[in-house]
């Protein structure tokens, strides 16, 4: 971001290249690669009736792991790098939700007694690195944010999107969803 001015919206070609660039990238010991995970998360969001902007955020929630985004934001945690990318190229809402999908896991572990049992072994291991469950004040602050429900929904879709045989949003559907977001951003 130069001088606080957002970059041009992400193009369909750029979105395709980013998502396709995730193919074959391991997803932390899970049974799916990053591309499958991204498209499955987007499908779950779409299936749940999420609006277009949230479906795009779901597809891009781990984009901070993509080589071009990592190169642009070296050393940042993937959720922060992804949020910086989304802030400039998608929307502020998408950026916040992407940034908060990791804290949302910490929030859910702290506030939903059944949630921890839903986590995969790899997600449990990463939870320790991410700071463990939120304390009472952190959870209250997180819950007070107006987009908290969006981040929690994304987190739940993220957790469920680890099935190598599960449904995925097609690239044409993602591109159509994204095109509607761009049109709304430019309107």
Short mmCIF file of N, CA and C in Angstrom, two decimals:
data_model
loop_
_atom_site.label_atom_id
_atom_site.label_comp_id
_atom_site.label_asym_id
_atom_site.label_seq_id
_atom_site.Cartn_x
_atom_site.Cartn_y
_atom_site.Cartn_z
N UNK A 1 0.84 -1.17 0.00
CA UNK A 1 0.00 0.00 0.00
C UNK A 1 0.89 1.23 0.00
N UNK A 2 0.70 2.07 -0.95
CA UNK A 2 1.52 3.25 -1.08
C UNK A 2 0.72 4.47 -0.67
N UNK A 3 1.23 5.18 0.32
CA UNK A 3 0.58 6.40 0.75
C UNK A 3 -0.86 6.21 1.21
N UNK A 4 -1.21 5.02 1.68
CA UNK A 4 -2.54 4.77 2.20
C UNK A 4 -3.60 4.58 1.13
N UNK A 5 -3.21 4.51 -0.14
CA UNK A 5 -4.17 4.34 -1.22
C UNK A 5 -4.28 2.86 -1.56
N UNK A 6 -5.49 2.31 -1.55
CA UNK A 6 -5.63 0.90 -1.91
C UNK A 6 -5.20 0.66 -3.36
N UNK A 7 -4.64 -0.51 -3.60
CA UNK A 7 -4.28 -0.90 -4.96
C UNK A 7 -5.56 -1.20 -5.73
N UNK A 8 -5.40 -1.39 -7.02
CA UNK A 8 -6.54 -1.78 -7.86
C UNK A 8 -7.09 -3.11 -7.36
N UNK A 9 -8.39 -3.31 -7.50
CA UNK A 9 -8.96 -4.59 -7.08
C UNK A 9 -8.26 -5.77 -7.76
N UNK A 10 -8.19 -6.85 -7.05
CA UNK A 10 -7.64 -8.09 -7.57
C UNK A 10 -8.39 -8.47 -8.85
N UNK A 11 -7.66 -8.79 -9.89
CA UNK A 11 -8.32 -9.21 -11.13
C UNK A 11 -8.64 -10.70 -11.08
N UNK A 12 -9.52 -11.13 -11.95
CA UNK A 12 -9.84 -12.55 -12.05
C UNK A 12 -8.61 -13.37 -12.40
N UNK A 13 -7.78 -12.84 -13.28
CA UNK A 13 -6.56 -13.56 -13.66
C UNK A 13 -5.61 -13.70 -12.47
N UNK A 14 -5.49 -12.62 -11.69
CA UNK A 14 -4.63 -12.68 -10.51
C UNK A 14 -5.19 -13.66 -9.48
N UNK A 15 -6.50 -13.64 -9.29
CA UNK A 15 -7.13 -14.57 -8.35
C UNK A 15 -6.89 -16.00 -8.79
N UNK A 16 -7.07 -16.28 -10.06
CA UNK A 16 -6.84 -17.64 -10.58
C UNK A 16 -5.39 -18.06 -10.34
N UNK A 17 -4.45 -17.17 -10.65
CA UNK A 17 -3.03 -17.50 -10.47
C UNK A 17 -2.71 -17.76 -8.99
N UNK A 18 -3.28 -16.95 -8.10
CA UNK A 18 -3.02 -17.14 -6.68
C UNK A 18 -3.58 -18.48 -6.19
N UNK A 19 -4.83 -18.75 -6.52
CA UNK A 19 -5.45 -20.00 -6.06
C UNK A 19 -4.76 -21.20 -6.69
N UNK A 20 -4.52 -21.14 -7.98
CA UNK A 20 -3.84 -22.26 -8.64
C UNK A 20 -2.41 -22.44 -8.11
N UNK A 21 -1.79 -21.35 -7.68
CA UNK A 21 -0.46 -21.42 -7.10
C UNK A 21 -0.41 -22.14 -5.76
N UNK A 22 -1.58 -22.35 -5.17
CA UNK A 22 -1.65 -23.08 -3.90
C UNK A 22 -1.66 -24.60 -4.10
N UNK A 23 -1.86 -25.04 -5.33
CA UNK A 23 -1.92 -26.48 -5.62
C UNK A 23 -0.60 -27.13 -5.23
N UNK A 24 -0.71 -28.22 -4.51
CA UNK A 24 0.48 -28.96 -4.10
C UNK A 24 1.15 -28.43 -2.85
N UNK A 25 0.79 -27.22 -2.40
CA UNK A 25 1.38 -26.71 -1.16
C UNK A 25 0.78 -27.45 0.02
N UNK A 26 1.61 -28.02 0.86
CA UNK A 26 1.08 -28.76 2.01
C UNK A 26 0.28 -27.84 2.93
N UNK A 27 -0.69 -28.43 3.58
CA UNK A 27 -1.52 -27.70 4.52
C UNK A 27 -1.31 -28.28 5.91
N UNK A 28 -0.16 -28.00 6.47
CA UNK A 28 0.16 -28.33 7.86
C UNK A 28 -0.15 -29.74 8.31
N UNK A 29 0.13 -30.74 7.51
CA UNK A 29 -0.09 -32.11 7.91
C UNK A 29 -1.51 -32.61 7.67
N UNK A 30 -2.35 -31.78 7.06
CA UNK A 30 -3.72 -32.20 6.75
C UNK A 30 -3.73 -33.02 5.46
N UNK A 31 -4.85 -33.66 5.16
CA UNK A 31 -4.97 -34.54 4.00
C UNK A 31 -5.25 -33.79 2.69
N UNK A 32 -5.34 -32.48 2.75
CA UNK A 32 -5.60 -31.67 1.55
C UNK A 32 -4.45 -30.69 1.34
N UNK A 33 -4.29 -30.24 0.08
CA UNK A 33 -3.31 -29.19 -0.16
C UNK A 33 -4.00 -27.84 0.04
N UNK A 34 -3.22 -26.78 -0.06
CA UNK A 34 -3.75 -25.43 0.20
C UNK A 34 -4.84 -25.04 -0.80
N UNK A 35 -4.73 -25.44 -2.05
CA UNK A 35 -5.74 -25.08 -3.05
C UNK A 35 -7.07 -25.76 -2.73
N UNK A 36 -7.02 -27.06 -2.47
CA UNK A 36 -8.24 -27.79 -2.12
C UNK A 36 -8.87 -27.17 -0.88
N UNK A 37 -8.05 -26.87 0.10
CA UNK A 37 -8.55 -26.27 1.34
C UNK A 37 -9.23 -24.92 1.07
N UNK A 38 -8.62 -24.09 0.25
CA UNK A 38 -9.19 -22.77 -0.07
C UNK A 38 -10.54 -22.91 -0.75
N UNK A 39 -10.61 -23.76 -1.76
CA UNK A 39 -11.86 -23.91 -2.51
C UNK A 39 -12.94 -24.62 -1.68
N UNK A 40 -12.53 -25.52 -0.80
CA UNK A 40 -13.50 -26.19 0.05
C UNK A 40 -14.04 -25.22 1.11
N UNK A 41 -13.17 -24.38 1.64
CA UNK A 41 -13.62 -23.36 2.60
C UNK A 41 -14.62 -22.42 1.92
N UNK A 42 -14.32 -22.01 0.70
CA UNK A 42 -15.23 -21.13 -0.04
C UNK A 42 -16.56 -21.83 -0.32
N UNK A 43 -16.51 -23.12 -0.65
CA UNK A 43 -17.75 -23.86 -0.90
C UNK A 43 -18.60 -23.90 0.37
N UNK A 44 -17.97 -24.17 1.50
CA UNK A 44 -18.70 -24.23 2.76
C UNK A 44 -19.35 -22.87 3.07
N UNK A 45 -18.63 -21.79 2.81
CA UNK A 45 -19.17 -20.45 3.02
C UNK A 45 -20.37 -20.22 2.10
N UNK A 46 -20.22 -20.56 0.84
CA UNK A 46 -21.30 -20.39 -0.12
C UNK A 46 -22.51 -21.24 0.25
N UNK A 47 -22.25 -22.48 0.64
CA UNK A 47 -23.32 -23.39 1.02
C UNK A 47 -24.08 -22.89 2.25
N UNK A 48 -23.38 -22.17 3.12
CA UNK A 48 -24.00 -21.63 4.33
C UNK A 48 -24.77 -20.33 4.05
N UNK A 49 -24.71 -19.86 2.80
CA UNK A 49 -25.44 -18.64 2.45
C UNK A 49 -24.66 -17.36 2.70
N UNK A 50 -23.36 -17.47 2.86
CA UNK A 50 -22.54 -16.26 3.07
C UNK A 50 -22.64 -15.34 1.86
N UNK A 51 -22.47 -14.05 2.11
CA UNK A 51 -22.48 -13.10 1.00
C UNK A 51 -21.18 -13.23 0.20
N UNK A 52 -21.18 -12.62 -0.98
CA UNK A 52 -20.05 -12.75 -1.90
C UNK A 52 -18.71 -12.36 -1.27
N UNK A 53 -18.69 -11.27 -0.55
CA UNK A 53 -17.44 -10.80 0.04
C UNK A 53 -16.88 -11.81 1.04
N UNK A 54 -17.75 -12.43 1.80
CA UNK A 54 -17.31 -13.42 2.78
C UNK A 54 -16.88 -14.72 2.09
N UNK A 55 -17.51 -15.08 0.99
CA UNK A 55 -17.09 -16.27 0.23
C UNK A 55 -15.68 -16.04 -0.32
N UNK A 56 -15.42 -14.85 -0.86
CA UNK A 56 -14.08 -14.54 -1.37
C UNK A 56 -13.07 -14.55 -0.22
N UNK A 57 -13.43 -13.97 0.91
CA UNK A 57 -12.53 -14.00 2.07
C UNK A 57 -12.25 -15.44 2.50
N UNK A 58 -13.27 -16.29 2.44
CA UNK A 58 -13.07 -17.70 2.80
C UNK A 58 -12.07 -18.36 1.85
N UNK A 59 -12.19 -18.07 0.57
CA UNK A 59 -11.24 -18.64 -0.40
C UNK A 59 -9.82 -18.13 -0.16
N UNK A 60 -9.71 -16.89 0.31
CA UNK A 60 -8.39 -16.26 0.46
C UNK A 60 -7.88 -16.26 1.89
N UNK A 61 -8.55 -16.96 2.81
CA UNK A 61 -8.17 -16.83 4.21
C UNK A 61 -6.73 -17.26 4.51
N UNK A 62 -6.18 -18.17 3.73
CA UNK A 62 -4.78 -18.61 3.93
C UNK A 62 -3.86 -18.10 2.82
N UNK A 63 -4.26 -17.07 2.10
CA UNK A 63 -3.48 -16.58 0.96
C UNK A 63 -2.12 -16.04 1.40
N UNK A 64 -1.98 -15.76 2.68
CA UNK A 64 -0.68 -15.36 3.20
C UNK A 64 0.37 -16.45 3.08
N UNK A 65 -0.04 -17.66 2.74
CA UNK A 65 0.90 -18.77 2.51
C UNK A 65 1.34 -18.83 1.04
N UNK A 66 0.66 -18.12 0.16
CA UNK A 66 1.00 -18.13 -1.27
C UNK A 66 2.36 -17.45 -1.48
N UNK A 67 3.15 -17.99 -2.36
CA UNK A 67 4.50 -17.46 -2.59
C UNK A 67 4.52 -15.95 -2.88
N UNK A 68 3.66 -15.44 -3.80
CA UNK A 68 3.74 -14.00 -4.07
C UNK A 68 3.36 -13.13 -2.87
N UNK A 69 2.43 -13.59 -2.06
CA UNK A 69 2.02 -12.82 -0.89
C UNK A 69 3.10 -12.90 0.19
N UNK A 70 3.68 -14.08 0.38
CA UNK A 70 4.79 -14.21 1.34
C UNK A 70 5.95 -13.32 0.93
N UNK A 71 6.24 -13.26 -0.39
CA UNK A 71 7.34 -12.43 -0.87
C UNK A 71 7.07 -10.95 -0.62
N UNK A 72 5.82 -10.55 -0.73
CA UNK A 72 5.44 -9.16 -0.52
C UNK A 72 5.45 -8.79 0.97
N UNK A 73 5.21 -9.77 1.83
CA UNK A 73 5.11 -9.54 3.27
C UNK A 73 5.96 -10.56 4.03
N UNK A 74 7.29 -10.54 3.82
CA UNK A 74 8.14 -11.55 4.44
C UNK A 74 8.12 -11.47 5.97
N UNK A 75 8.12 -12.64 6.58
CA UNK A 75 8.23 -12.71 8.03
C UNK A 75 6.94 -12.53 8.80
N UNK A 76 5.87 -12.13 8.12
CA UNK A 76 4.60 -11.95 8.83
C UNK A 76 3.88 -13.29 8.95
N UNK A 77 3.13 -13.50 10.04
CA UNK A 77 2.29 -14.69 10.12
C UNK A 77 1.32 -14.70 8.94
N UNK A 78 0.91 -15.88 8.50
CA UNK A 78 0.11 -15.98 7.27
C UNK A 78 -1.18 -15.18 7.34
N UNK A 79 -1.81 -15.12 8.53
CA UNK A 79 -3.07 -14.40 8.62
C UNK A 79 -2.86 -12.88 8.50
N UNK A 80 -1.72 -12.39 8.97
CA UNK A 80 -1.41 -10.96 8.86
C UNK A 80 -1.02 -10.61 7.43
N UNK A 81 -0.17 -11.45 6.82
CA UNK A 81 0.21 -11.22 5.42
C UNK A 81 -1.02 -11.26 4.52
N UNK A 82 -1.88 -12.25 4.74
CA UNK A 82 -3.11 -12.36 3.95
C UNK A 82 -4.02 -11.16 4.14
N UNK A 83 -4.11 -10.67 5.37
CA UNK A 83 -4.95 -9.50 5.64
C UNK A 83 -4.38 -8.26 4.96
N UNK A 84 -3.08 -8.09 4.99
CA UNK A 84 -2.47 -6.93 4.31
C UNK A 84 -2.76 -6.98 2.81
N UNK A 85 -2.64 -8.16 2.25
CA UNK A 85 -2.94 -8.33 0.83
C UNK A 85 -4.42 -8.01 0.56
N UNK A 86 -5.32 -8.59 1.35
CA UNK A 86 -6.76 -8.39 1.14
C UNK A 86 -7.17 -6.95 1.37
N UNK A 87 -6.54 -6.27 2.30
CA UNK A 87 -6.87 -4.86 2.57
C UNK A 87 -6.65 -4.02 1.31
N UNK A 88 -5.60 -4.28 0.59
CA UNK A 88 -5.29 -3.50 -0.61
C UNK A 88 -6.05 -3.97 -1.84
N UNK A 89 -6.35 -5.28 -1.92
CA UNK A 89 -6.85 -5.82 -3.19
C UNK A 89 -8.28 -6.33 -3.14
N UNK A 90 -8.86 -6.50 -1.94
CA UNK A 90 -10.22 -7.03 -1.83
C UNK A 90 -11.10 -6.04 -1.08
N UNK A 91 -10.99 -6.00 0.24
CA UNK A 91 -11.78 -5.06 1.04
C UNK A 91 -11.29 -5.06 2.47
N UNK A 92 -11.65 -4.03 3.20
CA UNK A 92 -11.29 -3.95 4.62
C UNK A 92 -11.98 -5.07 5.41
N UNK A 93 -13.23 -5.36 5.09
CA UNK A 93 -13.94 -6.43 5.80
C UNK A 93 -13.25 -7.77 5.57
N UNK A 94 -12.92 -8.08 4.33
CA UNK A 94 -12.22 -9.34 4.04
C UNK A 94 -10.89 -9.38 4.79
N UNK A 95 -10.19 -8.26 4.83
CA UNK A 95 -8.91 -8.21 5.53
C UNK A 95 -9.08 -8.52 7.01
N UNK A 96 -10.08 -7.91 7.64
CA UNK A 96 -10.27 -8.14 9.08
C UNK A 96 -10.61 -9.60 9.35
N UNK A 97 -11.50 -10.16 8.57
CA UNK A 97 -11.92 -11.55 8.79
C UNK A 97 -10.74 -12.50 8.57
N UNK A 98 -9.94 -12.24 7.54
CA UNK A 98 -8.75 -13.07 7.29
C UNK A 98 -7.77 -12.94 8.47
N UNK A 99 -7.54 -11.73 8.93
CA UNK A 99 -6.61 -11.52 10.05
C UNK A 99 -7.10 -12.22 11.31
N UNK A 100 -8.40 -12.32 11.46
CA UNK A 100 -8.96 -12.84 12.70
C UNK A 100 -9.31 -14.33 12.67
N UNK A 101 -9.03 -15.03 11.57
CA UNK A 101 -9.40 -16.45 11.57
C UNK A 101 -8.55 -17.28 12.53
N UNK A 102 -7.35 -16.84 12.84
CA UNK A 102 -6.54 -17.53 13.84
C UNK A 102 -7.02 -17.16 15.25
N UNK A 103 -7.17 -15.86 15.57
CA UNK A 103 -7.75 -15.54 16.88
C UNK A 103 -9.13 -16.16 17.10
N UNK A 104 -9.90 -16.34 16.03
CA UNK A 104 -11.23 -16.96 16.19
C UNK A 104 -11.11 -18.39 16.71
N UNK A 105 -10.07 -19.10 16.33
CA UNK A 105 -9.86 -20.44 16.89
C UNK A 105 -9.58 -20.34 18.38
N UNK A 106 -8.74 -19.41 18.75
CA UNK A 106 -8.44 -19.21 20.17
C UNK A 106 -9.70 -18.82 20.94
N UNK A 107 -10.54 -18.00 20.33
CA UNK A 107 -11.80 -17.57 20.93
C UNK A 107 -12.74 -18.77 21.13
N UNK A 108 -12.89 -19.57 20.08
CA UNK A 108 -13.80 -20.71 20.17
C UNK A 108 -13.34 -21.74 21.20
N UNK A 109 -12.04 -21.97 21.29
CA UNK A 109 -11.54 -22.90 22.30
C UNK A 109 -11.87 -22.38 23.70
N UNK A 110 -11.82 -21.06 23.87
CA UNK A 110 -12.09 -20.47 25.17
C UNK A 110 -13.57 -20.41 25.52
N UNK A 111 -14.43 -20.35 24.50
CA UNK A 111 -15.85 -20.08 24.78
C UNK A 111 -16.81 -21.21 24.44
N UNK A 112 -16.38 -22.19 23.66
CA UNK A 112 -17.26 -23.29 23.25
C UNK A 112 -16.65 -24.61 23.72
N UNK A 113 -17.20 -25.18 24.78
CA UNK A 113 -16.62 -26.40 25.36
C UNK A 113 -16.49 -27.56 24.35
N UNK A 114 -17.35 -27.62 23.36
CA UNK A 114 -17.31 -28.73 22.40
C UNK A 114 -16.34 -28.48 21.25
N UNK A 115 -15.88 -27.26 21.09
CA UNK A 115 -15.08 -26.90 19.92
C UNK A 115 -13.74 -27.63 19.87
N UNK A 116 -13.03 -27.70 20.97
CA UNK A 116 -11.69 -28.31 20.98
C UNK A 116 -11.71 -29.72 20.41
N UNK A 117 -12.76 -30.46 20.69
CA UNK A 117 -12.85 -31.85 20.21
C UNK A 117 -12.99 -31.93 18.69
N UNK A 118 -13.37 -30.83 18.05
CA UNK A 118 -13.52 -30.81 16.59
C UNK A 118 -12.20 -30.56 15.87
N UNK A 119 -11.20 -30.12 16.59
CA UNK A 119 -9.93 -29.76 15.96
C UNK A 119 -9.12 -30.98 15.56
N UNK A 120 -8.48 -30.88 14.42
CA UNK A 120 -7.58 -31.95 13.97
C UNK A 120 -6.31 -31.91 14.81
N UNK A 121 -5.54 -32.99 14.82
CA UNK A 121 -4.27 -32.97 15.56
C UNK A 121 -3.35 -31.84 15.13
N UNK A 122 -3.29 -31.55 13.82
CA UNK A 122 -2.45 -30.45 13.34
C UNK A 122 -2.96 -29.11 13.86
N UNK A 123 -4.27 -28.94 13.93
CA UNK A 123 -4.84 -27.68 14.42
C UNK A 123 -4.62 -27.53 15.92
N UNK A 124 -4.65 -28.62 16.65
CA UNK A 124 -4.37 -28.57 18.09
C UNK A 124 -2.92 -28.16 18.32
N UNK A 125 -2.02 -28.73 17.51
CA UNK A 125 -0.60 -28.38 17.64
C UNK A 125 -0.37 -26.90 17.32
N UNK A 126 -1.02 -26.40 16.27
CA UNK A 126 -0.82 -24.99 15.92
C UNK A 126 -1.46 -24.06 16.95
N UNK A 127 -2.52 -24.51 17.62
CA UNK A 127 -3.15 -23.69 18.66
C UNK A 127 -2.15 -23.32 19.74
N UNK A 128 -1.29 -24.24 20.10
CA UNK A 128 -0.28 -23.96 21.13
C UNK A 128 0.64 -22.83 20.68
N UNK A 129 1.07 -22.88 19.42
CA UNK A 129 1.96 -21.85 18.87
C UNK A 129 1.23 -20.52 18.77
N UNK A 130 -0.07 -20.56 18.52
CA UNK A 130 -0.87 -19.35 18.32
C UNK A 130 -1.29 -18.69 19.63
N UNK A 131 -0.92 -19.27 20.76
CA UNK A 131 -1.20 -18.63 22.04
C UNK A 131 -2.22 -19.33 22.91
N UNK A 132 -2.76 -20.45 22.45
CA UNK A 132 -3.73 -21.18 23.25
C UNK A 132 -5.04 -20.43 23.36
N UNK A 133 -5.93 -20.90 24.23
CA UNK A 133 -7.24 -20.25 24.37
C UNK A 133 -7.10 -18.79 24.82
N UNK A 134 -8.01 -17.95 24.36
CA UNK A 134 -8.04 -16.56 24.81
C UNK A 134 -8.38 -16.52 26.29
N UNK A 135 -7.86 -15.50 26.97
CA UNK A 135 -8.30 -15.28 28.34
C UNK A 135 -9.65 -14.55 28.30
N UNK A 136 -10.23 -14.36 29.45
CA UNK A 136 -11.58 -13.80 29.53
C UNK A 136 -11.67 -12.42 28.86
N UNK A 137 -10.67 -11.56 29.10
CA UNK A 137 -10.70 -10.20 28.52
C UNK A 137 -10.52 -10.24 27.01
N UNK A 138 -9.58 -11.07 26.54
CA UNK A 138 -9.39 -11.20 25.09
C UNK A 138 -10.67 -11.68 24.42
N UNK A 139 -11.32 -12.66 25.02
CA UNK A 139 -12.56 -13.20 24.45
C UNK A 139 -13.66 -12.13 24.43
N UNK A 140 -13.75 -11.36 25.48
CA UNK A 140 -14.76 -10.29 25.54
C UNK A 140 -14.49 -9.23 24.47
N UNK A 141 -13.23 -8.86 24.30
CA UNK A 141 -12.87 -7.86 23.29
C UNK A 141 -13.16 -8.39 21.88
N UNK A 142 -12.82 -9.65 21.65
CA UNK A 142 -13.06 -10.25 20.35
C UNK A 142 -14.56 -10.29 20.06
N UNK A 143 -15.35 -10.73 21.03
CA UNK A 143 -16.80 -10.85 20.86
C UNK A 143 -17.46 -9.50 20.63
N UNK A 144 -16.85 -8.44 21.10
CA UNK A 144 -17.44 -7.11 20.96
C UNK A 144 -17.27 -6.53 19.55
N UNK A 145 -16.39 -7.10 18.75
CA UNK A 145 -16.17 -6.55 17.40
C UNK A 145 -17.38 -6.85 16.52
N UNK A 146 -17.82 -5.89 15.72
CA UNK A 146 -19.01 -6.10 14.89
C UNK A 146 -18.86 -7.22 13.84
N UNK A 147 -17.64 -7.61 13.50
CA UNK A 147 -17.44 -8.68 12.52
C UNK A 147 -17.05 -10.01 13.17
N UNK A 148 -17.20 -10.09 14.48
CA UNK A 148 -16.85 -11.32 15.20
C UNK A 148 -17.55 -12.53 14.60
N UNK A 149 -18.84 -12.43 14.34
CA UNK A 149 -19.59 -13.59 13.82
C UNK A 149 -19.05 -14.04 12.47
N UNK A 150 -18.58 -13.10 11.64
CA UNK A 150 -17.99 -13.46 10.35
C UNK A 150 -16.69 -14.24 10.55
N UNK A 151 -15.85 -13.79 11.48
CA UNK A 151 -14.59 -14.48 11.74
C UNK A 151 -14.83 -15.87 12.32
N UNK A 152 -15.81 -15.99 13.20
CA UNK A 152 -16.13 -17.30 13.79
C UNK A 152 -16.68 -18.24 12.71
N UNK A 153 -17.54 -17.72 11.84
CA UNK A 153 -18.05 -18.56 10.75
C UNK A 153 -16.91 -19.03 9.86
N UNK A 154 -16.02 -18.11 9.49
CA UNK A 154 -14.87 -18.49 8.66
C UNK A 154 -14.04 -19.54 9.36
N UNK A 155 -13.84 -19.40 10.65
CA UNK A 155 -13.04 -20.38 11.39
C UNK A 155 -13.67 -21.77 11.33
N UNK A 156 -14.97 -21.82 11.48
CA UNK A 156 -15.66 -23.12 11.44
C UNK A 156 -15.58 -23.73 10.04
N UNK A 157 -15.71 -22.91 9.00
CA UNK A 157 -15.56 -23.44 7.63
C UNK A 157 -14.12 -23.90 7.42
N UNK A 158 -13.18 -23.14 7.92
CA UNK A 158 -11.76 -23.49 7.83
C UNK A 158 -11.52 -24.86 8.46
N UNK A 159 -12.05 -25.07 9.65
CA UNK A 159 -11.86 -26.34 10.35
C UNK A 159 -12.48 -27.51 9.61
N UNK A 160 -13.58 -27.27 8.92
CA UNK A 160 -14.30 -28.35 8.21
C UNK A 160 -13.74 -28.64 6.83
N UNK A 161 -12.88 -27.77 6.32
CA UNK A 161 -12.41 -27.87 4.93
C UNK A 161 -11.11 -28.66 4.82
N UNK A 162 -11.17 -29.90 5.26
CA UNK A 162 -9.96 -30.73 5.27
C UNK A 162 -10.22 -32.12 4.71
N UNK A 163 -11.27 -32.23 3.90
CA UNK A 163 -11.68 -33.51 3.35
C UNK A 163 -11.24 -33.60 1.89
N UNK A 164 -10.29 -34.50 1.57
CA UNK A 164 -9.81 -34.57 0.19
C UNK A 164 -10.90 -34.92 -0.82
N UNK A 165 -11.98 -35.51 -0.36
CA UNK A 165 -13.08 -35.87 -1.25
C UNK A 165 -14.28 -34.94 -1.10
N UNK A 166 -14.13 -33.91 -0.29
CA UNK A 166 -15.24 -33.00 -0.02
C UNK A 166 -15.52 -32.05 -1.18
N UNK A 167 -16.68 -31.41 -1.16
CA UNK A 167 -17.04 -30.48 -2.23
C UNK A 167 -16.15 -29.24 -2.20
N UNK A 168 -15.98 -28.65 -3.37
CA UNK A 168 -15.17 -27.44 -3.53
C UNK A 168 -15.91 -26.48 -4.43
N UNK A 169 -15.75 -25.20 -4.16
CA UNK A 169 -16.27 -24.20 -5.07
C UNK A 169 -15.43 -24.28 -6.35
N UNK A 170 -16.07 -24.25 -7.49
CA UNK A 170 -15.31 -24.29 -8.74
C UNK A 170 -14.65 -22.94 -8.98
N UNK A 171 -13.60 -22.93 -9.75
CA UNK A 171 -12.96 -21.66 -10.08
C UNK A 171 -13.92 -20.73 -10.83
N UNK A 172 -14.72 -21.23 -11.80
CA UNK A 172 -15.68 -20.31 -12.43
C UNK A 172 -16.66 -19.69 -11.43
N UNK A 173 -17.11 -20.47 -10.45
CA UNK A 173 -18.01 -19.91 -9.44
C UNK A 173 -17.28 -18.89 -8.56
N UNK A 174 -16.05 -19.19 -8.18
CA UNK A 174 -15.27 -18.23 -7.39
C UNK A 174 -15.03 -16.95 -8.19
N UNK A 175 -14.71 -17.10 -9.46
CA UNK A 175 -14.48 -15.91 -10.29
C UNK A 175 -15.74 -15.07 -10.44
N UNK A 176 -16.90 -15.70 -10.58
CA UNK A 176 -18.17 -14.96 -10.66
C UNK A 176 -18.45 -14.23 -9.34
N UNK A 177 -18.21 -14.92 -8.24
CA UNK A 177 -18.42 -14.31 -6.92
C UNK A 177 -17.49 -13.11 -6.75
N UNK A 178 -16.25 -13.31 -7.12
CA UNK A 178 -15.26 -12.24 -7.02
C UNK A 178 -15.63 -11.06 -7.92
N UNK A 179 -16.09 -11.34 -9.14
CA UNK A 179 -16.46 -10.27 -10.06
C UNK A 179 -17.59 -9.42 -9.47
N UNK A 180 -18.53 -10.04 -8.80
CA UNK A 180 -19.61 -9.27 -8.14
C UNK A 180 -19.05 -8.40 -7.02
N UNK A 181 -18.07 -8.90 -6.30
CA UNK A 181 -17.42 -8.11 -5.24
C UNK A 181 -16.70 -6.90 -5.82
N UNK A 182 -15.98 -7.12 -6.90
CA UNK A 182 -15.27 -6.02 -7.55
C UNK A 182 -16.26 -4.98 -8.04
N UNK A 183 -17.34 -5.42 -8.67
CA UNK A 183 -18.35 -4.48 -9.16
C UNK A 183 -18.92 -3.67 -8.00
N UNK A 184 -19.18 -4.31 -6.88
CA UNK A 184 -19.72 -3.60 -5.72
C UNK A 184 -18.69 -2.61 -5.16
N UNK A 185 -17.41 -3.01 -5.16
CA UNK A 185 -16.34 -2.13 -4.65
C UNK A 185 -16.20 -0.90 -5.53
N UNK A 186 -16.36 -1.07 -6.83
CA UNK A 186 -16.17 0.05 -7.77
C UNK A 186 -17.43 0.89 -7.95
N UNK A 187 -18.57 0.41 -7.44
CA UNK A 187 -19.83 1.13 -7.62
C UNK A 187 -19.88 2.42 -6.81
#
